Coordinates of C-alpha atoms and ligand atoms in Angstrom, one line a residue:
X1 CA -244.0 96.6 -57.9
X2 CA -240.5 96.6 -56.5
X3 CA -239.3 94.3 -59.1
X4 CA -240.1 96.6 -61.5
X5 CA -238.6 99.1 -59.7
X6 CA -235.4 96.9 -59.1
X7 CA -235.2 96.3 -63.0
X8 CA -235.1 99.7 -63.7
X9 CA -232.1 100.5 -61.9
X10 CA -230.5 98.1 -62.9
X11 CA -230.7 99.2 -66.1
X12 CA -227.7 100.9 -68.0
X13 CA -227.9 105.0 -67.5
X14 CA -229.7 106.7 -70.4
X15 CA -226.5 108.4 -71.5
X16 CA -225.3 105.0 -72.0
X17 CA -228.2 104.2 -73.5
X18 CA -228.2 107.0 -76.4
X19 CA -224.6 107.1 -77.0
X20 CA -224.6 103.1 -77.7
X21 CA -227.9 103.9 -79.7
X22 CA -225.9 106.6 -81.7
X23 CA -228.9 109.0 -81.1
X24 CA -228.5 112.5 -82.1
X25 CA -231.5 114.8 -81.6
X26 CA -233.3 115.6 -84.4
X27 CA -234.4 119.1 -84.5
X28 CA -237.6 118.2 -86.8
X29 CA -238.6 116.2 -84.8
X30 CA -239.1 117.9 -81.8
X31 CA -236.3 116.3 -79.9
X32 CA -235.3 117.6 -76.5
X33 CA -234.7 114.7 -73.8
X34 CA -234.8 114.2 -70.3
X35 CA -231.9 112.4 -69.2
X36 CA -232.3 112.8 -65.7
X37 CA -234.1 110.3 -63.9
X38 CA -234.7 112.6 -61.3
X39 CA -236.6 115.1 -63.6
X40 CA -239.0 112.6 -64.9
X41 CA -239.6 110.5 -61.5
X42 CA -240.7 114.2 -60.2
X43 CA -243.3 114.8 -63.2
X44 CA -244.6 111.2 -62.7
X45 CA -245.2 111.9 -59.0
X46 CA -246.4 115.3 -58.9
X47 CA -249.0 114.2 -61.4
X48 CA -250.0 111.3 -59.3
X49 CA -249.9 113.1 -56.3
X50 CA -252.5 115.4 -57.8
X51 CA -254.6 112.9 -58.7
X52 CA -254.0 111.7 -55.3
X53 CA -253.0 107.8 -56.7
X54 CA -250.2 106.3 -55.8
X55 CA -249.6 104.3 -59.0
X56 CA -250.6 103.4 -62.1
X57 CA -252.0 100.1 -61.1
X58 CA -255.4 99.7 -63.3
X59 CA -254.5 101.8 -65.9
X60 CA -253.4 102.1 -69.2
X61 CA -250.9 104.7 -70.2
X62 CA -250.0 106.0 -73.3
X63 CA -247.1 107.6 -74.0
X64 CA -246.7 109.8 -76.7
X65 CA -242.6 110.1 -78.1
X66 CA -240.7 108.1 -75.3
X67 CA -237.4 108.9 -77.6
X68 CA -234.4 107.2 -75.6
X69 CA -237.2 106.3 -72.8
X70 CA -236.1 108.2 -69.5
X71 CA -240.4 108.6 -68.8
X72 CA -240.8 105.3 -70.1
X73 CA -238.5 104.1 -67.0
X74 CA -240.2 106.2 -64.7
X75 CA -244.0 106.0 -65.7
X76 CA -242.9 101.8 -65.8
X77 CA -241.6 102.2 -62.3
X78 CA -245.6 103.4 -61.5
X79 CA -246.6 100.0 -62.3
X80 CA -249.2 100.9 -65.0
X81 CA -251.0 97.3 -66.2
X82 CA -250.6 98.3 -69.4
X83 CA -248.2 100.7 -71.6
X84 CA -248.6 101.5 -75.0
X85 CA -245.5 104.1 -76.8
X86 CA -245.8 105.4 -79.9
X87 CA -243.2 106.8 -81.4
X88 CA -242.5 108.3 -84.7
X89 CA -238.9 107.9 -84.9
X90 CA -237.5 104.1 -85.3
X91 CA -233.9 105.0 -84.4
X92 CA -235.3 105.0 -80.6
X93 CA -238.0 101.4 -81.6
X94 CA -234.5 99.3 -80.6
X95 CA -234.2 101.3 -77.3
X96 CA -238.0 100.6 -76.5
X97 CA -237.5 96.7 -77.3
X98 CA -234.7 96.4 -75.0
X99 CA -236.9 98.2 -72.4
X100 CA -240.0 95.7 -73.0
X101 CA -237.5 92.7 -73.2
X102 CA -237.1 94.0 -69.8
X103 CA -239.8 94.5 -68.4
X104 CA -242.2 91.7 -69.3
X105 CA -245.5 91.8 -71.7
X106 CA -247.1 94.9 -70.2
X107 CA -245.3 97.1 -73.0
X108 CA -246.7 97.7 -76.9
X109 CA -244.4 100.0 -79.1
X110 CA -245.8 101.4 -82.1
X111 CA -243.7 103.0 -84.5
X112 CA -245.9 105.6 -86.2
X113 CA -247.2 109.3 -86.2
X114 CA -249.4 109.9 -82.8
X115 CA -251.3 112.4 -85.1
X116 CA -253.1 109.5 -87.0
X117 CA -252.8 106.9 -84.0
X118 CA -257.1 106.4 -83.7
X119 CA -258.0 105.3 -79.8
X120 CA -261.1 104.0 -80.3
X121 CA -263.8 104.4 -78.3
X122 CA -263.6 102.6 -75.1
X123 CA -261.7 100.0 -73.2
X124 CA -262.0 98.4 -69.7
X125 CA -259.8 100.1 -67.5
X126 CA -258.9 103.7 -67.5
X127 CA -256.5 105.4 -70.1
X128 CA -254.1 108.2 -69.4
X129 CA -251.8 109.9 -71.8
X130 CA -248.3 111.1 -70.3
X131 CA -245.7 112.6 -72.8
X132 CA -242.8 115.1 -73.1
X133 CA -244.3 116.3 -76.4
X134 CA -242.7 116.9 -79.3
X135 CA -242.9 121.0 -79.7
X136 CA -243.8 121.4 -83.3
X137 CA -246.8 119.1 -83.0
X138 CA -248.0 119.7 -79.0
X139 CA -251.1 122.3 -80.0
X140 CA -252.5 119.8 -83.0
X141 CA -252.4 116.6 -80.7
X142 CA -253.5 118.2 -77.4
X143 CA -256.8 119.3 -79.8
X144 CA -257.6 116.7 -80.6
X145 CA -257.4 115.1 -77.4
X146 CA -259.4 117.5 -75.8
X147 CA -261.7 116.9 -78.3
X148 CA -262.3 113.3 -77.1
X149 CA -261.6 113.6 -73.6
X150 CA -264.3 111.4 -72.2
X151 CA -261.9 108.6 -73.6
X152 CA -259.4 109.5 -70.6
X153 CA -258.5 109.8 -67.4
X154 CA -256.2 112.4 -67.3
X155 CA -253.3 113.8 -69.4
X156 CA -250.0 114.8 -68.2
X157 CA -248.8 116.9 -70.8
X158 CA -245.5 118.9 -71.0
X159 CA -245.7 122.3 -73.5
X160 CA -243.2 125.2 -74.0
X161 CA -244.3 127.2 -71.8
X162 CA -245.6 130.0 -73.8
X163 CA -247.9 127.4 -75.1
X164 CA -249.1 126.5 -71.5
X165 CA -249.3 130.1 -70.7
X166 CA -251.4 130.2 -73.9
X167 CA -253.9 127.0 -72.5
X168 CA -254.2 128.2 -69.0
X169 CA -254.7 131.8 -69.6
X170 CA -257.2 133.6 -67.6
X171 CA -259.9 136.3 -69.1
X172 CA -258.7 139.3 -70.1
X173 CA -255.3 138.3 -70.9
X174 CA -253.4 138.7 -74.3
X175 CA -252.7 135.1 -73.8
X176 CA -256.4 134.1 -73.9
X177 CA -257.7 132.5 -76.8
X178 CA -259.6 129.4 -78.5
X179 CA -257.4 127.3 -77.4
X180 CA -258.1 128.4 -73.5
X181 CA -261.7 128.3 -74.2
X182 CA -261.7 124.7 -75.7
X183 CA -258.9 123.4 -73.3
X184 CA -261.0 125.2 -70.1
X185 CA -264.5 124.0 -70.5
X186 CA -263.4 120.4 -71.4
X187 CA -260.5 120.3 -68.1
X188 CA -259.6 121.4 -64.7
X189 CA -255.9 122.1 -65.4
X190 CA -253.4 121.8 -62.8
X191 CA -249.8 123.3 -64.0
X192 CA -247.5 121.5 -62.1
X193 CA -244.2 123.0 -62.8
X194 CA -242.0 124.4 -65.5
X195 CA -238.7 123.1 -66.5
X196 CA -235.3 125.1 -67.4
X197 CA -234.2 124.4 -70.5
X198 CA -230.5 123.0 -69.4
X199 CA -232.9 120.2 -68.0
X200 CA -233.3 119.1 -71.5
X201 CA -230.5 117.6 -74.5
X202 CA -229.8 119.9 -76.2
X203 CA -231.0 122.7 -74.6
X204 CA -233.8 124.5 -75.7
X205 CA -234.0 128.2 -75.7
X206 CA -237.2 128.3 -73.5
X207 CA -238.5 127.3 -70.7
X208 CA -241.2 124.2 -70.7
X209 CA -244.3 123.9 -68.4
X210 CA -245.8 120.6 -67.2
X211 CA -249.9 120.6 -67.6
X212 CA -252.1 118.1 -65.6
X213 CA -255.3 118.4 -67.6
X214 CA -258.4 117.0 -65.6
X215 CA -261.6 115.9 -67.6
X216 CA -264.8 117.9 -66.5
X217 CA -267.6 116.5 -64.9
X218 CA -269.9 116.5 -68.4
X219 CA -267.4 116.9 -71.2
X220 CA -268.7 119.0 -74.7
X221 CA -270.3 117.0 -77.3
X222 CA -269.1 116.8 -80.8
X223 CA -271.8 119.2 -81.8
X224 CA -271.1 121.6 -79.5
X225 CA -267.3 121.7 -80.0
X226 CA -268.4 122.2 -84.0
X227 CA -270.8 125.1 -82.8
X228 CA -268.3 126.3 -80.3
X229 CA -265.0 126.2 -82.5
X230 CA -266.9 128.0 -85.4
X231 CA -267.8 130.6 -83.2
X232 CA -264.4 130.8 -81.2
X233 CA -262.8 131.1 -85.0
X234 CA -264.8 133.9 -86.0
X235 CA -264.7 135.9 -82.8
X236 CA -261.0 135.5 -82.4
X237 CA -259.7 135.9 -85.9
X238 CA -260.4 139.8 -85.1
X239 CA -259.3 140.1 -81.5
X240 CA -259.2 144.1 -81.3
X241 CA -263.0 144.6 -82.6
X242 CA -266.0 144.2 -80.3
X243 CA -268.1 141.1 -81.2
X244 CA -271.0 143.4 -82.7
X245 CA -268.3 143.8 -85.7
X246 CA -267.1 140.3 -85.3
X247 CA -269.8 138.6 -84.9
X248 CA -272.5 140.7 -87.5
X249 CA -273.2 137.8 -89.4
X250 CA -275.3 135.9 -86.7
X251 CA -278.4 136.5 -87.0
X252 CA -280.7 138.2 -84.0
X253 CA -276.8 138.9 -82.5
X254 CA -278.0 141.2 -79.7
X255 CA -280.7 138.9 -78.2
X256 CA -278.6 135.8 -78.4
X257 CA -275.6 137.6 -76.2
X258 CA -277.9 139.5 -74.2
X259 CA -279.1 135.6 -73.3
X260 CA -275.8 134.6 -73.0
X261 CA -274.7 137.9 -70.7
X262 CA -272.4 139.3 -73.4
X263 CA -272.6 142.8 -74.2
X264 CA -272.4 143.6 -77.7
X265 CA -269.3 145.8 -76.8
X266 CA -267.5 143.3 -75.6
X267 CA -264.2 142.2 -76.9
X268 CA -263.3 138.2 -77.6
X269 CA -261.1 138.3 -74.8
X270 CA -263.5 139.5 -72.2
X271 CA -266.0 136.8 -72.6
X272 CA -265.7 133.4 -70.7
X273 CA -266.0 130.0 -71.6
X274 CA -269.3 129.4 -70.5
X275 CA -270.2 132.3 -72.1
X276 CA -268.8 131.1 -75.0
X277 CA -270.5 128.2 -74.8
X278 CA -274.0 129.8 -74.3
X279 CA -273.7 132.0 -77.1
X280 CA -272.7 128.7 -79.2
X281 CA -275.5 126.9 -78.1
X282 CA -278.0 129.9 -79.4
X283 CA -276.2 129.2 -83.1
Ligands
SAM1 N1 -240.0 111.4 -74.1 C1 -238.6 111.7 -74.4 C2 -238.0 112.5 -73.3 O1 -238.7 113.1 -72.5 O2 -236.7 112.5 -73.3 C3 -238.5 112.4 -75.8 C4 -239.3 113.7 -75.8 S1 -239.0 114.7 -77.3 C5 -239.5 116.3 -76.7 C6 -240.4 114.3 -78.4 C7 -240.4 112.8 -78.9 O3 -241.6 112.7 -79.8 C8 -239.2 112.5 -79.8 O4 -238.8 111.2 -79.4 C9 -239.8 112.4 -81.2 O5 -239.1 111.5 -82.0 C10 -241.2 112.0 -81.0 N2 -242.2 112.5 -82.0 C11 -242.1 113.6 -82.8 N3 -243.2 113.7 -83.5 C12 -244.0 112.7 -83.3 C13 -245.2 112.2 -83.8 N4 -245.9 112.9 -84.7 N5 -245.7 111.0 -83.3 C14 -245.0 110.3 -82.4 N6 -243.8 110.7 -81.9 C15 -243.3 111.8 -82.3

């Protein structure tokens, strides 16, 4: 563990780094990087001090866009046994070589879109994802995870923050939405802090928020995330009208939310997750 450590800081600074790479951000691509060590050493041990581990020994990590590799280094320095990147952009694929020609065989790089990257199914050890994701794509790829999130361990997950306000957002709330609902019954979600944006090169004009997302003890099945989103859709897509507008297409409406506890007055934003959920299952 120390020698991995030890090779790390040995290791040229990441300004050196991108300025012998040549790499500019590239605005459509989401491209915002941490360049200080210190930043990304604290997001990899807030989130394993939440998950009260003190490495990544027996996992797998993926991380999603390492660009010029600053939480490459520092999830590397948690000794994971395994690290897969996958990056879409192949000006930073020579920066991730020189990194695994570092650091022995426990790194695979794939240069592709994380959108299409399939995980399978299962695979013996644990898998977490950790990423500094790319903005324009953060809400598509965390769906999608959440959709399948008996395939991890945990995600540590880092969002503008008016997207992590979105996922966290209690009932009630203008904030509160599908995605809370979906992201909520499949996670306990820990935020663990927000960043500043002169933290990131270039800056960005808002501030980001760092999301440990938990799965839950029995995770949705695929039919009930169907049932669920359909339902989510439809009830959300008018969020001013109460459900008994909304929702007047479901057939015997009233007794299925008074089963579920839902008055029939009730706005989308007033009604939990389970609630959600319980209405869903009654579709
Ligand atoms: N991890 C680096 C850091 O923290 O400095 C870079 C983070 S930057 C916000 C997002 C990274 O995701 C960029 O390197 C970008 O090229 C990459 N990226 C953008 N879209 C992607 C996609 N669809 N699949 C994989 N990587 C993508």
């Amino acid at each position: 563990m120390a020698e991995l450590k030890q090779i790390i800081a040995s290791m040229p600074s990441l300004r050196l780094t991108v300025e012998a790479h040549g790499l500019m951000a590239k605005k459509t691509l989401g491209q915002n990087f941490l360049l200080d060590s210190n930043i990304t050493d604290k997001i990899i041990r807030t989130s394993l001090d939440n998950q009260h581990r003190k490495s990544f020994a027996g996992m797998h990590i993926y991380e999603i866009g390492p660009g010029p590799g600053g939480l490459t280094r520092s999830i590397l320095k948690a000794t994971p046994d395994k690290l897969t990147v996958i990056e879409m952009d192949e000006r930073c694929i020579g920066i991730m070589e020189e990194l695994r020609a570092k650091t022995g065989n426990i790194m695979e790089i794939i240069n592709g879109d994380a959108l299409k990257f399939d995980f399978g199914h299962t695979e013996n050890i644990p898998r977490q994802i950790i990423s500094n994701l790319p903005y324009n794509v953060s809400v598509p790829l965390l769906t999608g995870w959440l959709k399948n999130i008996d395939r991890f361990a945990a995600l540590t997950l880092m969002f503008q923050k008016e997207v992590a306000d979105r996922i966290t957002a209690p009932l009630c709330t203008k904030d509160y939405g599908r995605l809370s609902v979906l992201a909520q019954l499949q996670c306990k979600i820990t935020r663990l802090f927000d960043l500043n944006p002169e933290c990131f090169v270039p800056a960005p004009k808002i501030w980001s928020t760092i999301l440990l997302f938990e799965p839950a003890a029995t995770p949705l099945t695929t039919p009930q995330i169907n049932k669920l989103e359909k339902l989510t859709m439809q009830a959300f897509a008018q969020r001013r009208k109460m459900i008994r507008q909304s929702l007047k297409s479901v057939p015997a409406l009233e007794a299925k939310c008074a089963a579920a506890g839902i008055p029939l007055t009730a706005r989308p934003e007033e009604i939990s997750p389970q609630q959600f959920l319980s209405l869903s299952a009654s579709l």
